[in-house]
Coordinates of C-alpha atoms in Angstrom, one line a residue:
M1408 CA -10.1 -19.4 -38.0
A1409 CA -10.0 -20.4 -41.6
D1410 CA -13.6 -21.7 -41.5
S1411 CA -15.0 -18.8 -39.6
T1412 CA -18.3 -17.6 -41.0
T1413 CA -18.7 -14.4 -38.9
A1414 CA -16.3 -11.7 -37.8
R1415 CA -16.3 -9.2 -34.9
K1416 CA -14.8 -5.8 -35.3
P1417 CA -11.6 -6.0 -37.3
A1418 CA -8.3 -6.1 -35.4
G1419 CA -7.3 -2.6 -34.5
S1420 CA -10.8 -1.2 -34.4
R1421 CA -11.8 1.0 -31.6
S1422 CA -14.7 1.9 -29.3
G1423 CA -16.7 5.1 -29.3
A1424 CA -17.4 7.1 -32.5
A1425 CA -14.8 5.6 -34.8
G1426 CA -12.1 6.0 -32.2
L1427 CA -13.2 9.3 -30.7
P1428 CA -14.1 9.6 -27.0
V1429 CA -17.8 9.1 -26.7
E1430 CA -18.3 12.3 -24.7
T1431 CA -16.9 14.4 -27.6
A1432 CA -19.1 12.8 -30.3
S1433 CA -21.6 15.7 -30.4
V1434 CA -19.0 18.5 -30.6
R1435 CA -18.9 20.2 -34.0
P1436 CA -15.4 21.0 -35.2
V1437 CA -14.5 24.7 -35.4
A1438 CA -13.6 26.1 -38.9
L1439 CA -10.2 25.2 -40.1
G1440 CA -10.0 27.7 -43.0
A1441 CA -10.0 27.3 -46.7
G1442 CA -8.8 24.4 -48.7
V1443 CA -8.3 23.7 -52.4
L1444 CA -9.0 20.2 -53.7
V1445 CA -7.0 19.3 -56.7
S1446 CA -8.3 16.4 -58.7
H1447 CA -8.6 14.9 -62.2
P1448 CA -12.1 15.5 -63.6
L1449 CA -12.7 11.8 -63.9
A1450 CA -12.5 11.4 -60.1
L1451 CA -15.1 14.2 -59.8
S1452 CA -17.6 12.7 -62.2
R1453 CA -20.9 11.3 -61.2
T1454 CA -19.9 7.8 -62.3
A1455 CA -20.4 5.4 -59.4
G1456 CA -16.9 3.8 -59.5
G1457 CA -14.6 3.3 -56.5
M1458 CA -12.4 6.3 -57.3
Q1459 CA -15.5 8.6 -57.6
L1460 CA -17.1 7.3 -54.4
C1461 CA -13.8 7.7 -52.4
T1462 CA -13.3 11.3 -53.8
D1463 CA -16.9 12.2 -52.8
E1464 CA -16.3 10.7 -49.4
Y1465 CA -13.1 12.7 -48.9
A1466 CA -14.9 15.9 -49.9
R1467 CA -17.9 15.3 -47.6
T1468 CA -15.7 14.5 -44.6
L1469 CA -13.3 17.4 -45.2
R1470 CA -16.2 19.8 -45.1
A1471 CA -17.5 18.1 -42.0
A1472 CA -14.0 18.7 -40.5
G1473 CA -14.4 22.4 -40.9
V1474 CA -12.6 23.0 -44.2
E1475 CA -14.2 25.5 -46.6
L1476 CA -13.4 23.4 -49.7
A1477 CA -13.1 24.6 -53.2
V1478 CA -12.4 22.2 -56.1
T1479 CA -9.8 22.8 -58.8
P1480 CA -10.0 20.2 -61.7
L1481 CA -6.6 19.3 -63.1
E1482 CA -6.8 18.2 -66.8
H1483 CA -4.4 15.5 -68.0
D1484 CA -1.8 16.6 -70.5
R1485 CA -2.9 14.7 -73.5
R1486 CA -0.7 16.3 -76.2
R1487 CA 0.8 13.8 -78.6
L1488 CA 4.4 14.7 -77.7
T1489 CA 3.7 14.1 -74.0
R1490 CA 2.1 10.8 -74.6
L1491 CA 5.0 9.8 -76.8
V1492 CA 7.6 10.7 -74.1
H1493 CA 5.6 8.7 -71.5
R1494 CA 5.5 5.7 -73.9
L1495 CA 9.3 5.8 -74.7
S1496 CA 10.3 6.5 -71.1
P1497 CA 7.5 5.1 -68.8
Q1498 CA 7.4 6.2 -65.2
P1499 CA 5.3 4.9 -62.3
Y1500 CA 4.2 8.4 -61.5
P1501 CA 4.5 10.6 -64.7
P1502 CA 3.8 14.3 -64.5
Q1503 CA 0.3 14.4 -66.0
W1504 CA -0.3 18.2 -66.1
R1505 CA 0.7 21.3 -68.1
N1506 CA 2.4 24.3 -66.5
A1507 CA -0.7 26.4 -67.0
A1508 CA -2.6 23.9 -64.7
V1509 CA 0.0 24.4 -62.0
R1510 CA -0.4 28.2 -62.3
D1511 CA -4.1 27.8 -61.9
I1512 CA -3.7 25.8 -58.7
I1513 CA -1.3 28.4 -57.2
T1514 CA -3.7 31.2 -58.2
S1515 CA -6.7 29.4 -56.7
A1516 CA -4.9 28.8 -53.4
S1517 CA -3.7 32.4 -53.3
R1518 CA -7.2 33.8 -53.9
A1519 CA -8.8 31.6 -51.3
R1520 CA -5.9 32.2 -48.8
A1521 CA -5.9 28.4 -48.6
R1522 CA -4.6 26.8 -45.4
F1523 CA -4.5 23.5 -47.2
V1524 CA -4.0 22.2 -50.7
F1525 CA -5.4 18.6 -51.0
L1526 CA -4.0 16.4 -53.8
N1527 CA -6.6 13.7 -54.7
L1528 CA -5.0 10.3 -55.5
V1529 CA -1.4 9.2 -55.2
N1530 CA -0.9 9.9 -58.9
L1531 CA -0.8 13.6 -58.1
A1532 CA 1.8 13.2 -55.3
P1533 CA 4.6 14.4 -57.6
L1534 CA 2.8 17.7 -57.9
A1535 CA 3.7 18.5 -54.3
A1536 CA 7.3 19.2 -55.1
V1537 CA 6.3 21.5 -58.0
L1538 CA 3.8 23.4 -55.9
R1539 CA 5.7 23.7 -52.6
P1540 CA 8.1 26.6 -53.6
H1541 CA 5.1 28.7 -54.8
L1542 CA 2.9 28.3 -51.7
P1543 CA 3.2 30.2 -48.4
A1544 CA 4.9 28.3 -45.6
E1545 CA 1.7 28.1 -43.7
T1546 CA -0.2 26.4 -46.5
E1547 CA 0.0 22.6 -46.0
I1548 CA 0.0 20.1 -48.8
V1549 CA -2.2 17.1 -47.9
L1550 CA -2.3 13.9 -50.0
L1551 CA -5.7 12.2 -50.2
S1552 CA -4.5 8.6 -50.9
H1553 CA -6.7 6.0 -52.5
G1554 CA -3.9 3.5 -52.2
L1555 CA -0.3 3.1 -53.1
E1556 CA 0.7 2.0 -56.7
S1557 CA 3.4 -0.3 -55.2
V1558 CA 0.8 -2.3 -53.2
D1559 CA -1.1 -3.5 -56.2
F1560 CA 1.9 -3.8 -58.5
L1561 CA 3.4 -6.3 -56.1
H1562 CA 0.3 -8.6 -56.7
T1563 CA 1.1 -8.6 -60.4
I1564 CA 4.5 -10.2 -59.9
P1565 CA 4.5 -14.0 -59.6
I1566 CA 6.0 -15.2 -56.4
E1567 CA 8.6 -17.4 -58.2
T1568 CA 9.7 -14.7 -60.6
R1569 CA 13.3 -13.8 -61.1
S1570 CA 12.6 -11.0 -63.5
R1571 CA 15.0 -8.2 -62.9
R1572 CA 12.7 -5.9 -64.8
L1573 CA 9.7 -6.5 -62.5
Q1574 CA 11.9 -6.3 -59.4
A1575 CA 13.3 -3.0 -60.7
E1576 CA 9.8 -1.6 -61.4
L1577 CA 8.6 -2.4 -58.0
G1578 CA 11.6 -0.8 -56.4
R1579 CA 11.2 2.3 -58.6
R1580 CA 7.6 2.7 -57.4
L1581 CA 8.7 2.5 -53.8
L1582 CA 11.5 4.9 -54.2
D1583 CA 9.3 7.4 -56.1
E1584 CA 6.7 7.1 -53.3
R1585 CA 9.3 7.8 -50.7
R1586 CA 10.7 10.8 -52.6
H1587 CA 7.2 12.3 -53.1
R1588 CA 6.5 12.3 -49.3
A1589 CA 9.3 14.8 -48.7
S1590 CA 7.1 17.6 -50.0
I1591 CA 3.9 16.4 -48.4
G1592 CA 2.8 17.6 -45.0
Q1593 CA 0.2 15.0 -44.3
V1594 CA -1.4 11.9 -45.8
L1595 CA -5.0 10.8 -45.3
C1596 CA -5.5 7.2 -46.3
L1597 CA -8.2 4.5 -46.3
S1598 CA -7.0 1.9 -43.9
D1599 CA -4.8 1.4 -40.8
W1600 CA -2.5 -1.1 -42.5
E1601 CA -1.8 1.2 -45.4
A1602 CA -1.1 4.0 -43.0
E1603 CA 1.7 1.9 -41.6
I1604 CA 3.2 1.5 -45.2
E1605 CA 3.0 5.3 -45.5
R1606 CA 5.0 5.7 -42.4
W1607 CA 7.5 3.2 -43.6
I1608 CA 8.1 5.1 -46.8
G1609 CA 8.6 8.3 -44.9
A1610 CA 5.3 10.1 -44.6
R1611 CA 5.6 12.5 -41.7
H1612 CA 2.0 12.7 -40.5
V1613 CA -0.5 10.0 -41.5
T1614 CA -4.2 9.5 -40.5
A1615 CA -6.3 6.5 -41.5
V1616 CA -9.8 7.6 -42.3
P1617 CA -12.5 4.9 -41.7
R1618 CA -15.2 4.3 -44.2
T1619 CA -18.7 5.8 -44.1
L1620 CA -21.8 4.8 -45.9
P1621 CA -22.7 6.3 -49.3
D1622 CA -26.0 8.0 -49.6
R1623 CA -28.0 5.0 -50.9
P1624 CA -31.4 3.8 -49.6
P1625 CA -31.8 0.1 -48.6
L1626 CA -33.0 -2.1 -51.5
E1627 CA -36.4 -3.8 -51.6
W1628 CA -34.7 -7.2 -51.3
T1629 CA -36.5 -10.1 -53.0
P1630 CA -33.8 -12.9 -53.0
D1631 CA -33.7 -15.7 -55.5
P1632 CA -32.0 -18.8 -54.0
S1633 CA -30.3 -19.5 -57.4
R1634 CA -28.6 -16.2 -57.5
L1635 CA -25.4 -14.8 -55.8
G1636 CA -23.8 -11.6 -57.0
F1637 CA -20.4 -10.1 -57.7
V1638 CA -19.5 -6.5 -58.7
G1639 CA -15.9 -5.4 -59.6
T1640 CA -13.3 -4.5 -62.2
L1641 CA -12.5 -7.9 -63.7
D1642 CA -9.0 -7.2 -64.9
H1643 CA -7.8 -5.7 -61.6
P1644 CA -5.3 -8.3 -60.4
P1645 CA -6.5 -8.7 -56.7
N1646 CA -10.1 -8.9 -57.9
A1647 CA -9.3 -11.4 -60.7
D1648 CA -7.2 -13.5 -58.3
G1649 CA -9.9 -13.6 -55.6
L1650 CA -12.7 -14.3 -58.0
H1651 CA -10.9 -17.2 -59.7
R1652 CA -9.9 -18.7 -56.4
F1653 CA -13.5 -18.4 -55.1
L1654 CA -15.0 -19.9 -58.3
Q1655 CA -12.6 -22.9 -58.2
A1656 CA -13.8 -23.7 -54.7
F1657 CA -17.4 -22.8 -55.4
E1658 CA -18.2 -24.8 -58.5
P1659 CA -17.7 -28.3 -56.9
V1660 CA -20.1 -27.4 -54.0
A1661 CA -22.6 -25.1 -55.6
P1662 CA -26.3 -26.0 -55.2
T1663 CA -27.8 -27.3 -58.4
G1664 CA -28.8 -24.4 -60.6
C1665 CA -27.0 -21.7 -58.5
R1666 CA -25.0 -19.1 -60.4
L1667 CA -22.7 -16.3 -59.5
R1668 CA -24.0 -13.3 -61.5
V1669 CA -21.0 -11.2 -62.4
V1670 CA -21.2 -7.5 -63.1
G1671 CA -18.3 -5.4 -64.4
G1672 CA -15.8 -5.0 -67.2
P1673 CA -13.9 -5.3 -69.3
V1674 CA -16.3 -7.4 -71.3
S1675 CA -13.5 -9.6 -72.7
A1676 CA -12.5 -10.6 -69.1
G1677 CA -16.1 -11.3 -68.2
R1678 CA -16.8 -13.5 -71.2
A1679 CA -13.5 -15.4 -70.6
L1680 CA -14.7 -16.0 -67.0
A1681 CA -18.1 -17.3 -68.1
G1682 CA -16.3 -19.6 -70.6
R1683 CA -14.1 -21.1 -67.9
F1684 CA -16.7 -21.5 -65.1
R1685 CA -20.1 -22.9 -65.7
A1686 CA -21.3 -21.4 -62.4
V1687 CA -20.8 -17.9 -63.8
E1688 CA -23.5 -15.9 -65.5
Y1689 CA -21.9 -12.8 -66.9
L1690 CA -24.1 -9.7 -67.1
G1691 CA -21.6 -7.2 -68.3
P1692 CA -21.3 -3.6 -67.0
L1693 CA -24.6 -2.3 -65.7
S1694 CA -26.0 1.2 -65.1
D1695 CA -26.6 2.2 -61.5
A1696 CA -30.3 1.7 -61.9
D1697 CA -29.9 -1.7 -63.5
L1698 CA -27.4 -2.8 -60.9
E1699 CA -29.7 -1.9 -58.1
S1700 CA -32.5 -3.8 -59.7
E1701 CA -30.3 -6.8 -60.2
S1702 CA -28.9 -6.7 -56.7
T1703 CA -32.4 -7.0 -55.1
T1704 CA -32.5 -10.6 -56.4
W1705 CA -29.2 -11.8 -54.9
S1706 CA -29.2 -14.1 -51.9
A1707 CA -25.8 -12.6 -51.1
F1708 CA -23.2 -10.2 -52.4
V1709 CA -20.0 -12.2 -52.7
H1710 CA -16.8 -10.2 -52.2
P1711 CA -13.9 -12.6 -52.5
L1712 CA -10.6 -10.9 -51.8
F1713 CA -7.7 -12.8 -50.5
C1714 CA -4.9 -10.2 -50.5
F1715 CA -4.5 -6.8 -49.0
S1716 CA -4.7 -4.6 -52.2
R1717 CA -4.4 -0.9 -52.3
G1718 CA -7.0 1.4 -50.7
C1719 CA -10.3 -0.1 -49.7
S1720 CA -13.2 -2.0 -51.3
T1721 CA -15.7 0.8 -51.9
K1722 CA -18.3 -1.5 -53.4
L1723 CA -18.6 -3.1 -49.9
A1724 CA -19.9 0.2 -48.5
V1725 CA -22.6 0.3 -51.3
A1726 CA -23.7 -3.3 -50.3
L1727 CA -23.8 -2.3 -46.7
A1728 CA -26.0 0.8 -47.5
W1729 CA -28.3 -1.5 -49.6
R1730 CA -28.7 -3.8 -46.5
I1731 CA -28.3 -7.0 -48.5
P1732 CA -26.4 -10.1 -47.3
I1733 CA -22.7 -10.1 -47.7
A1734 CA -20.1 -12.8 -47.8
T1735 CA -16.6 -11.5 -47.6
T1736 CA -13.1 -11.9 -46.2
P1737 CA -10.8 -10.1 -43.6
S1738 CA -8.9 -8.3 -46.4
G1739 CA -12.2 -7.4 -48.0
V1740 CA -13.2 -5.3 -45.0
R1741 CA -9.9 -3.4 -44.7
G1742 CA -10.6 0.2 -43.9
Y1743 CA -13.9 -0.5 -42.3
V1744 CA -14.4 0.1 -38.5
W1745 CA -17.7 -0.5 -36.7
R1746 CA -18.7 -0.3 -33.1
E1747 CA -20.5 -3.6 -32.7
G1748 CA -22.0 -6.5 -34.7
T1749 CA -20.7 -9.2 -37.0
L1750 CA -20.3 -9.7 -40.8
P1751 CA -20.5 -13.0 -42.6
M1752 CA -16.8 -13.6 -43.3
A1753 CA -14.4 -16.4 -44.1
E1754 CA -10.6 -16.5 -44.7
S1755 CA -10.0 -19.2 -47.3
P1756 CA -11.7 -19.7 -50.7
E1757 CA -13.1 -23.0 -49.6
A1758 CA -14.6 -21.5 -46.5
L1759 CA -16.0 -18.6 -48.4
A1760 CA -17.6 -21.0 -51.0
R1761 CA -19.3 -22.9 -48.2
L1762 CA -20.5 -19.6 -46.6
A1763 CA -21.9 -18.4 -49.9
C1764 CA -23.7 -21.7 -50.5
S1765 CA -25.2 -21.5 -47.0
L1766 CA -26.7 -18.1 -47.8
T1767 CA -28.8 -19.4 -50.6
D1768 CA -31.0 -20.8 -47.8
R1769 CA -33.7 -18.2 -47.1
A1770 CA -33.5 -18.3 -43.3
A1771 CA -29.7 -18.0 -43.4
S1772 CA -29.8 -15.1 -45.9
I1773 CA -32.3 -13.2 -43.8
G1774 CA -30.1 -13.6 -40.7
A1775 CA -27.1 -12.4 -42.7
R1776 CA -29.1 -9.4 -43.9
D1777 CA -30.0 -8.5 -40.4
A1778 CA -26.3 -8.7 -39.4
V1779 CA -25.3 -6.5 -42.3
A1780 CA -28.0 -3.9 -41.2
A1781 CA -26.6 -3.9 -37.7
V1782 CA -23.0 -3.3 -38.9
A1783 CA -24.2 -0.6 -41.3
C1784 CA -25.8 1.3 -38.4
A1785 CA -22.6 0.9 -36.3
L1786 CA -20.2 2.5 -38.9
P1787 CA -18.9 6.0 -38.2
T1788 CA -20.9 8.8 -39.7
V1789 CA -19.5 11.6 -41.9
E1790 CA -19.5 13.8 -38.8
D1791 CA -17.5 11.2 -36.8
V1792 CA -14.9 11.0 -39.5
G1793 CA -14.9 14.8 -39.8
R1794 CA -13.8 15.0 -36.2
I1795 CA -10.9 12.6 -36.9
I1796 CA -9.8 14.7 -39.8
H1797 CA -10.2 17.9 -37.9
Q1798 CA -7.9 16.6 -35.1
A1799 CA -5.3 15.6 -37.7
L1800 CA -5.4 18.9 -39.7
A1801 CA -5.5 21.1 -36.6
R1802 CA -2.4 19.6 -35.1

């Protein structure tokens, strides 16, 4: 299957409305009660990054599940002494809050008579042990995971390493993650495979929440056969590894004049990439409006990911909503479930390079766009996912 150029539903995907029985798909969940969403302000901002998109998706689907949701921002503790302590004694999951912030959460939950306290991102998992003694027994703490720290940290360690420091740091992350789960009632996460890791480290109740489409209209697509596109954080180890491996395979077979137009930061990483690969045209970070304008000209959105990194690839959902051609990999679609249809996909860098080259042909790219549109229509809706979450929270 290494040279496969299309993919059916991912392994483990299910029929019906994202795994729900078809006959219950129109039933609206009953109210579950009040919930307090605790989150760092950055995750709540209107910046269109992966963390913000995932946070917004969690909020929309929790409300669809019947939760009356209130948001409590949790400011980082940025005092000089706190930063100095973290620098001298680094921890995988440092306590990033002041005592006053904890009191605010407890007060908010009490006033709302909250049935649930939702902790957004695994970075706030240590907060569960602090909150638990101050909350009523019937108030459940639920972790909204965007992915485990240990999953990505593993990919920063060379396979041949014998560094005891790196081995110890990975072990410490896993042990911390296991310890945090003791105070957490449930975990919602972004993919089936990471749900299994959550169970392995001791989470008691875990639900994988499939992806939905963000609220983005389709683009007025006017493809240029000399343009392919990539969007991502360029110093994120899985992204950097996948992009380098793809470009090494792409440059020798790229059509004359064809370039991969790279969007993202940091700028230093983008410039280094353009200096190393002649097939790269680095555009830097772009605003949402400029990115949409740029993406209308791409023959395909290339998403080269060859390892199962934490969370999910949120930018793939944006490309699906835009209805532009996509060339990706099995690990790139982790967390996505669709009822029917195929996506252009390949497993190896060489096969993905050939697939990307083929999509510079107008007829092939139109066919890929139609396939993407069919899959986008077959993804679960916010209401579908709300029913999955309702079933988990109402257990």
